[in-house]
Short mmCIF file of C-alpha atoms and ligand atoms in Angstrom, two decimals:
data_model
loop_
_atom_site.label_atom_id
_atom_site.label_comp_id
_atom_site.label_asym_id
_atom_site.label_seq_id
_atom_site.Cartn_x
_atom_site.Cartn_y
_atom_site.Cartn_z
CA UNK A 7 -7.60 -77.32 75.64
CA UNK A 8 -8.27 -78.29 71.76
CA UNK A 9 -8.85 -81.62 70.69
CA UNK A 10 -8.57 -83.76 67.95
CA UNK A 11 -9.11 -87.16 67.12
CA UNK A 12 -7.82 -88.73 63.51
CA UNK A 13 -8.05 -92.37 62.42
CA UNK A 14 -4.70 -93.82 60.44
CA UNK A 15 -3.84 -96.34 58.84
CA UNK A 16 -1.28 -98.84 60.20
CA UNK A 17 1.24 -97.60 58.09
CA UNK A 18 0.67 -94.31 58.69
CA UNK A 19 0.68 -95.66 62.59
CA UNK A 20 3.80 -96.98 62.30
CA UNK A 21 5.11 -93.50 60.57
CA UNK A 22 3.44 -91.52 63.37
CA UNK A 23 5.62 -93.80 66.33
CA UNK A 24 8.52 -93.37 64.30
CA UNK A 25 8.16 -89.57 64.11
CA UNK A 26 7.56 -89.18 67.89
CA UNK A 27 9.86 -91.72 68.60
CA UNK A 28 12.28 -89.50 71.30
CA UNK A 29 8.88 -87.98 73.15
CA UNK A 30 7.37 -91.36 73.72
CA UNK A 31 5.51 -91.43 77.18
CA UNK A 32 4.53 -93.93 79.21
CA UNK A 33 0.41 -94.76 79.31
CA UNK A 34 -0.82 -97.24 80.79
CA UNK A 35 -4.34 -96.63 79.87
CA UNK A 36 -7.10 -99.26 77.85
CA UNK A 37 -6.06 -99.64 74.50
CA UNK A 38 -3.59 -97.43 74.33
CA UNK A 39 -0.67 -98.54 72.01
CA UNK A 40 1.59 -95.18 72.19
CA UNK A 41 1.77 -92.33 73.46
CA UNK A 42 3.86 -89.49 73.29
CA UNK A 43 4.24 -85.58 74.52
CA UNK A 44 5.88 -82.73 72.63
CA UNK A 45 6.43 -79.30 73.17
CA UNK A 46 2.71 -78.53 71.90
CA UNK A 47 0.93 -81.81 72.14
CA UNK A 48 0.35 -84.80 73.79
CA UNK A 49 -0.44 -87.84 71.53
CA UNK A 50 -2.35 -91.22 72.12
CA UNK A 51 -2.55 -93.85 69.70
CA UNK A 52 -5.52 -96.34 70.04
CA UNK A 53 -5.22 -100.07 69.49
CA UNK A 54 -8.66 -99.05 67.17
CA UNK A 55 -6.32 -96.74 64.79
CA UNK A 56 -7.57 -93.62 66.58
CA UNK A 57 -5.40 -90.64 67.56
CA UNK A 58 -6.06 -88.33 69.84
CA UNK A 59 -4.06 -85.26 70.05
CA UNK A 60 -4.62 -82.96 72.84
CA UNK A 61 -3.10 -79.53 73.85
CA UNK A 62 -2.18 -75.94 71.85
CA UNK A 63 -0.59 -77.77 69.11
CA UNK A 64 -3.22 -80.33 68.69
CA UNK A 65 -5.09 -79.06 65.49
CA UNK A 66 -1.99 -78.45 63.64
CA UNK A 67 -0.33 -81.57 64.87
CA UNK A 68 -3.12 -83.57 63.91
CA UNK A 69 -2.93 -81.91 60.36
CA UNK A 70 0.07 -83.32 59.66
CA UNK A 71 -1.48 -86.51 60.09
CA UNK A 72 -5.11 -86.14 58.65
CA UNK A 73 -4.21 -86.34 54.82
CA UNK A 74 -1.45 -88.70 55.42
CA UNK A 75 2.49 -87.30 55.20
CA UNK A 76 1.66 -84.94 52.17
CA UNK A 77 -0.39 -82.57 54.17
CA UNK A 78 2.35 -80.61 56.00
CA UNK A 79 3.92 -80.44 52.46
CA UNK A 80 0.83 -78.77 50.72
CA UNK A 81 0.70 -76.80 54.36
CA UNK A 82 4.09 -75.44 54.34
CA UNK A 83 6.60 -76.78 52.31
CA UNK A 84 6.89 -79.28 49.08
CA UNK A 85 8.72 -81.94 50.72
CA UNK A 86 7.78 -84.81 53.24
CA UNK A 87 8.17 -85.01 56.55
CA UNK A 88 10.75 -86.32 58.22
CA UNK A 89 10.33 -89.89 59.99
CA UNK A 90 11.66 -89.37 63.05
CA UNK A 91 15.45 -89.75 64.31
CA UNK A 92 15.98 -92.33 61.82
CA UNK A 93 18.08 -90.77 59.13
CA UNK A 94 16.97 -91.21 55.24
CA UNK A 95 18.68 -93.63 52.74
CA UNK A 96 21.23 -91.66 50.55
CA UNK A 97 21.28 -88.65 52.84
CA UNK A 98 24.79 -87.49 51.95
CA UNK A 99 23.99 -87.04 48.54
CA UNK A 100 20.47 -85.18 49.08
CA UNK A 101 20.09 -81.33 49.62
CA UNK A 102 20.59 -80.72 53.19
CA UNK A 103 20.82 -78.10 55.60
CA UNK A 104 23.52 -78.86 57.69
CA UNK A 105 23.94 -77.19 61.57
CA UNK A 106 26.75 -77.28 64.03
CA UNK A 107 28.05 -75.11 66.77
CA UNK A 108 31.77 -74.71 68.28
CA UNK A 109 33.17 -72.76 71.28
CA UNK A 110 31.16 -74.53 74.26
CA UNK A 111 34.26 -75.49 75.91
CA UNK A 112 36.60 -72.76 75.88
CA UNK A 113 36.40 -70.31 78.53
CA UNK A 114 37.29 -67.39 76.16
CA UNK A 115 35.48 -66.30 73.28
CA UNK A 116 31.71 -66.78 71.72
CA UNK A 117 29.59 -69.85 71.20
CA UNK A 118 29.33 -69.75 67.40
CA UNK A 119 26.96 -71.80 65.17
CA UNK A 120 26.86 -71.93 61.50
CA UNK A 121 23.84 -73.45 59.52
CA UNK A 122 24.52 -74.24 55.98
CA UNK A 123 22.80 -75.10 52.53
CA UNK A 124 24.63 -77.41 50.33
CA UNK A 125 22.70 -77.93 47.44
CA UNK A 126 22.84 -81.33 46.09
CA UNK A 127 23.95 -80.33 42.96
CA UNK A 128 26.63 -78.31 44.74
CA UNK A 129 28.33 -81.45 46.51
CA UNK A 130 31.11 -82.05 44.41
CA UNK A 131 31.88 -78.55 44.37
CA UNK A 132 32.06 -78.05 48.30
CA UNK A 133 34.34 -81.42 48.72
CA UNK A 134 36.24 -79.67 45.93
CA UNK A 135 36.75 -76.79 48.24
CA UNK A 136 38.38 -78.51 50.44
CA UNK A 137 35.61 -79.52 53.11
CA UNK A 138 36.54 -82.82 54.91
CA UNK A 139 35.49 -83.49 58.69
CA UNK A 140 36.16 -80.59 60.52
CA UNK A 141 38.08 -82.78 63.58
CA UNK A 142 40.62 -83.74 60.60
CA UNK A 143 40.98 -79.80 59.91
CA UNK A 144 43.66 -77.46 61.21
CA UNK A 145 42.55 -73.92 62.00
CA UNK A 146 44.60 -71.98 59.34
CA UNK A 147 43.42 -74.43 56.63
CA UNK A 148 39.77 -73.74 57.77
CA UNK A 149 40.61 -70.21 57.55
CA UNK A 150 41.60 -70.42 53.92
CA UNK A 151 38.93 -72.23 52.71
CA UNK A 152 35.69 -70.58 54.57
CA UNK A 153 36.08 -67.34 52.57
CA UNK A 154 35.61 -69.82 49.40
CA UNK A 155 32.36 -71.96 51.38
CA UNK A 156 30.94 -68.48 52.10
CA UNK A 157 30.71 -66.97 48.62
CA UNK A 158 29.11 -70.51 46.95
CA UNK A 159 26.79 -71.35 50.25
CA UNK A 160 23.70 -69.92 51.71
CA UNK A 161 24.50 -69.90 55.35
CA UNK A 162 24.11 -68.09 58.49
CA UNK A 163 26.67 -67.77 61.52
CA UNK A 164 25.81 -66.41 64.92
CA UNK A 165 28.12 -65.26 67.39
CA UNK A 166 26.71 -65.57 70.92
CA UNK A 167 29.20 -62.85 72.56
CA UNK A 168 30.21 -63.42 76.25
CA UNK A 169 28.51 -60.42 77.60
CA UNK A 170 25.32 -62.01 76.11
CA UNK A 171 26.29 -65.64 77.42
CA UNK A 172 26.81 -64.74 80.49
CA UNK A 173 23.73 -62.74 80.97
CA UNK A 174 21.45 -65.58 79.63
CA UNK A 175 23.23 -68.58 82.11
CA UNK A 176 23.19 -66.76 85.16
CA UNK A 177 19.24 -66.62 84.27
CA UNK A 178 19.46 -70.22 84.21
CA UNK A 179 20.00 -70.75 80.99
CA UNK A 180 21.53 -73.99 80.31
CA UNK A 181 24.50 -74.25 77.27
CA UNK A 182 21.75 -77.30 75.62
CA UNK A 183 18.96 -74.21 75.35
CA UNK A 184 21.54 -71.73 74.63
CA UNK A 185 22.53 -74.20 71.31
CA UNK A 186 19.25 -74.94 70.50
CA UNK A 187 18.32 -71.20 70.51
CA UNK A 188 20.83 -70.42 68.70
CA UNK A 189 20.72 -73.31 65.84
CA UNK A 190 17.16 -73.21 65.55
CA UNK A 191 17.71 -69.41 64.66
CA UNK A 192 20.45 -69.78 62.34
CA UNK A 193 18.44 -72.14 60.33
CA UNK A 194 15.42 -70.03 59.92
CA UNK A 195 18.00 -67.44 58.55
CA UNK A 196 18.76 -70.10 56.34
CA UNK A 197 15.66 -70.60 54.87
CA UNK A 198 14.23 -67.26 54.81
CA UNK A 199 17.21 -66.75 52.42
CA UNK A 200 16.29 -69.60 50.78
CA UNK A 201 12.87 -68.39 49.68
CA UNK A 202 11.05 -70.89 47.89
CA UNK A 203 13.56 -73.47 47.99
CA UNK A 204 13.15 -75.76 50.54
CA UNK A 205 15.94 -78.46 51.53
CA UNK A 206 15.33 -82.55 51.43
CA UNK A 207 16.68 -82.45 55.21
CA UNK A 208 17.85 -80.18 58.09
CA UNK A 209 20.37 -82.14 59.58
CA UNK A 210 21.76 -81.04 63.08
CA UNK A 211 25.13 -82.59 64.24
CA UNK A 212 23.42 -83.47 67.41
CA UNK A 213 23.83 -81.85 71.34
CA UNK A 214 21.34 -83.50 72.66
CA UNK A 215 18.24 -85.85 72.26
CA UNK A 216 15.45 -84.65 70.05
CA UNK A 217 12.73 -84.24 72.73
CA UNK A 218 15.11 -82.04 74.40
CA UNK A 219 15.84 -80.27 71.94
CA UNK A 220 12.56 -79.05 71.14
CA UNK A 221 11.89 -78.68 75.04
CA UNK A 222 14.35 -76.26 74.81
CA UNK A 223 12.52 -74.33 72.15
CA UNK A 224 9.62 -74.76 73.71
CA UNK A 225 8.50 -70.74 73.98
CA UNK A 226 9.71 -70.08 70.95
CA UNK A 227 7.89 -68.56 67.94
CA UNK A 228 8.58 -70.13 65.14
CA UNK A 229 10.39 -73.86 65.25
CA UNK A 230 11.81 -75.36 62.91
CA UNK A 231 10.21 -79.32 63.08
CA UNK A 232 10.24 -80.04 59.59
CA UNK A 233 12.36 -82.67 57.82
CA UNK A 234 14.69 -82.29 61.13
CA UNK A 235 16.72 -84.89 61.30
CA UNK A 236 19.89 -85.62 64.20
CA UNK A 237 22.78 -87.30 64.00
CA UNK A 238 25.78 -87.48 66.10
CA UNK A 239 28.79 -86.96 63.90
CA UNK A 240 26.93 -85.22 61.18
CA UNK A 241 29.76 -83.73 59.72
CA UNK A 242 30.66 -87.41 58.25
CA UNK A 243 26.76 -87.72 57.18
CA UNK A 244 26.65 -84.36 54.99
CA UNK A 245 29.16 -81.86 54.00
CA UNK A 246 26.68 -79.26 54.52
CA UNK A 247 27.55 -80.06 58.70
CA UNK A 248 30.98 -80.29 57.66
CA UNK A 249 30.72 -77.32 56.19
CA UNK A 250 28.79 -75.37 58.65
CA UNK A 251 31.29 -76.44 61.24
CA UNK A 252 33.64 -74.87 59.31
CA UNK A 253 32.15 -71.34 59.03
CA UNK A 254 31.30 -71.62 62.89
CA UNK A 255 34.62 -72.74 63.99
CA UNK A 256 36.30 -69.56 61.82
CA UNK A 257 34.06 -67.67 63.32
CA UNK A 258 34.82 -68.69 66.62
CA UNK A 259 38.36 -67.88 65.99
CA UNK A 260 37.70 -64.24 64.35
CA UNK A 261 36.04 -63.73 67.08
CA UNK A 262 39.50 -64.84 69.59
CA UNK A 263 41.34 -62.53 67.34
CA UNK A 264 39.28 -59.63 68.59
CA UNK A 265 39.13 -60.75 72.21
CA UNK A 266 43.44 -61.25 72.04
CA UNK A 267 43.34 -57.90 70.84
CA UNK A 268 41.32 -56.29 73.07
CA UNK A 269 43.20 -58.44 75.84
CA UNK A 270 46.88 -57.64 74.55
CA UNK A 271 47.73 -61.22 74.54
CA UNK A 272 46.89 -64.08 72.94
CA UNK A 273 43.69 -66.08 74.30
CA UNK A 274 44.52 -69.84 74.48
CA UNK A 275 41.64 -72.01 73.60
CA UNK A 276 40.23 -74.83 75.42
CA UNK A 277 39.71 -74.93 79.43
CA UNK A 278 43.14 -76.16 80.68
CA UNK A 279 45.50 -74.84 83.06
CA UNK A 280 47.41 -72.88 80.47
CA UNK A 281 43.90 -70.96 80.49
CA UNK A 282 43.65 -70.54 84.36
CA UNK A 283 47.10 -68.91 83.89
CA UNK A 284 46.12 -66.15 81.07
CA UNK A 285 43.14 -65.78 82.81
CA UNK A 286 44.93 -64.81 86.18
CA UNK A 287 47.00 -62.33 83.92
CA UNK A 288 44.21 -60.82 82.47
CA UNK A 289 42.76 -60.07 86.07
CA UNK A 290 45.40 -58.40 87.64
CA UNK A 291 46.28 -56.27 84.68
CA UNK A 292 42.59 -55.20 83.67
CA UNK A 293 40.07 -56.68 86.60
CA UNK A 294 37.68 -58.40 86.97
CA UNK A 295 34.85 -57.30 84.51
CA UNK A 296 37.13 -56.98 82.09
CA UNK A 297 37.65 -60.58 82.55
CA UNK A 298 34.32 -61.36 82.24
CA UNK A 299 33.37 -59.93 79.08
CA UNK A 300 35.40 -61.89 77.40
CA UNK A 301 34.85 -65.60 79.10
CA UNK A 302 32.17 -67.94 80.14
CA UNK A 303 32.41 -67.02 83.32
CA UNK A 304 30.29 -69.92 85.13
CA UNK A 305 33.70 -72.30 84.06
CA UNK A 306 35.32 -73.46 86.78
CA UNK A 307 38.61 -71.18 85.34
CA UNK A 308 37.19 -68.39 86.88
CA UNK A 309 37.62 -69.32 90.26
CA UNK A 310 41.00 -70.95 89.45
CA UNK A 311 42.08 -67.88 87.85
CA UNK A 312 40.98 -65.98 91.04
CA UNK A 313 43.20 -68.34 93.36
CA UNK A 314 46.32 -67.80 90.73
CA UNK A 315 45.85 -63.92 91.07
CA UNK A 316 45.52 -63.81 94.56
CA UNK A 317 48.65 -65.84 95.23
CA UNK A 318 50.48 -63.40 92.66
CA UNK A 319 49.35 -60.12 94.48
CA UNK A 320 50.85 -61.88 97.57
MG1 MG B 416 28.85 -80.36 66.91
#
């Protein structure tokens, strides 16, 4: 197990707590002041200003640390780090990354997420466009402005099909490391299309606690850690979000239109009753694989869809 030990300042202390602020561990050791545990290290912080980073990470960790913030910049990009989960003054008018995913609670159709660069000399442009919150937009109106987002915008979409879903949960595969999977992808996308641009932030409209996240992630080959920032409610934070919830959700529902078609009815959204119902339809008339290739099918509507169509055959 590599080791490494690095002496900071107290500001740059107070910098390092803040940026493992959601892996914090408990210590009780001699002197200890924090401690933390990512994905690839474990951290200690010393009452003396020593830090002692421990694990397969450690060296690199460390690095980021050694030089003070700049050194991951000169490493791998030209911007500084991001200070943990609290978010940076002025963020909505910065150039951001923005990452969001839709389609986790409808039993039909994909999970879709969409991470998006929005420029921040492109703002005014993209609210021009028509990009407000995305819980404020209807789904034609989306429809008739992503077409617009997606010729200005470097983005990426990915559409987790059902087959694929459904083959990763029944490994075990929780929906929070199915997201995370999936957004930490799209945003490499991003910025491999970027090139040598690099955004001030990645903001993700958050699932689920930052420690988690990267648990998730955890086996992964290349993370993105950098300037990550997460917010609940992004979408109000940065239109990039906005936008990228935008291009998801449209993809989400290109993605219905196929399934409907394929089905020969329309697929109601959502996980209600109305659901159960076209659900029960869609097993009698095509069975039950069918079915499943186009739903989640560890929902609960599976098994009330079952109970419908068995009452219906009589
Ligand atoms: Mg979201």
């Amino acid at each position: 197990m590599a080791n490494s030990v690095i002496i900071l300042s107290d500001e740059k202390l107070t910098a390092l707590k803040a940026y493992y602020a959601s892996d914090v561990v408990k210590r009780d050791a001699p002197g200890v002041v924090f401690a933390a545990k990512t994905a690839n290290a474990s951290i200690t912080a010393y009452r003396s200003g020593k830090v002692l980073f421990q694990g397969g990470g450690a060296e690199l960790e460390a690095a980021k640390w050694e030089s003070g913030m700049d050194a991951v910049s000169s490493a791998s990009s030209k911007k500084p780090l991001t200070k943990g989960t609290v978010l940076p003054d002025r963020l909505a008018t910065l150039s951001v990354i923005g990452s969001d995913e839709t389609g986790t609670g409808d039993f039909f159709g994909p999970v879709t997420v969409c991470a998006c660069y929005v420029r921040a000399d492109q703002i005014p442009l993209v609210a021009e466009l028509g990009v407000k919150d995305s819980k404020l937009l209807t789904d034609p109106y989306m429809r008739s402005i992503a077409p617009d987002l997606k010729s200005v915008l470097t983005y990426s979409v990915l559409t987790l099909q059902n087959e694929k879903y459904n083959t990763v949960q029944a490994k075990g595969w929780s929906q929070g490391k199915i997201k995370a999977l999936l957004h930490n992808q799209a945003i490499r996308h991003v910025l491999r299309k970027l090139e040598e641009e690099r955004p001030d932030y990645i903001l993700i409209d958050q699932f689920a606690e930052r420690g988690v996240y990267y648990n998730h992630l955890k086996n992964e080959r290349e993370i993105v850690r950098e300037n990550v920032v997460f917010s609940t409610k992004a979408e109000g934070l940065h239109v990039a979000v906005a936008a990228a919830s935008i291009i998801a959700r449209v993809a989400f529902l290109d993605e219905m239109d196929r399934l409907s078609e394929l089905a020969g009815r329309t697929l109601p959204k959502g996980a209600s009753k109305k659901v159960d119902e076209t659900a029960a339809a869609i097993l009698l008339a095509k069975g039950e694989p069918f079915l499943r290739s186009m739903t989640k099918w560890h929902f609960a509507n599976a098994k009330k869809a079952a109970v419908i169509a068995a009452k219906k055959r009589g």
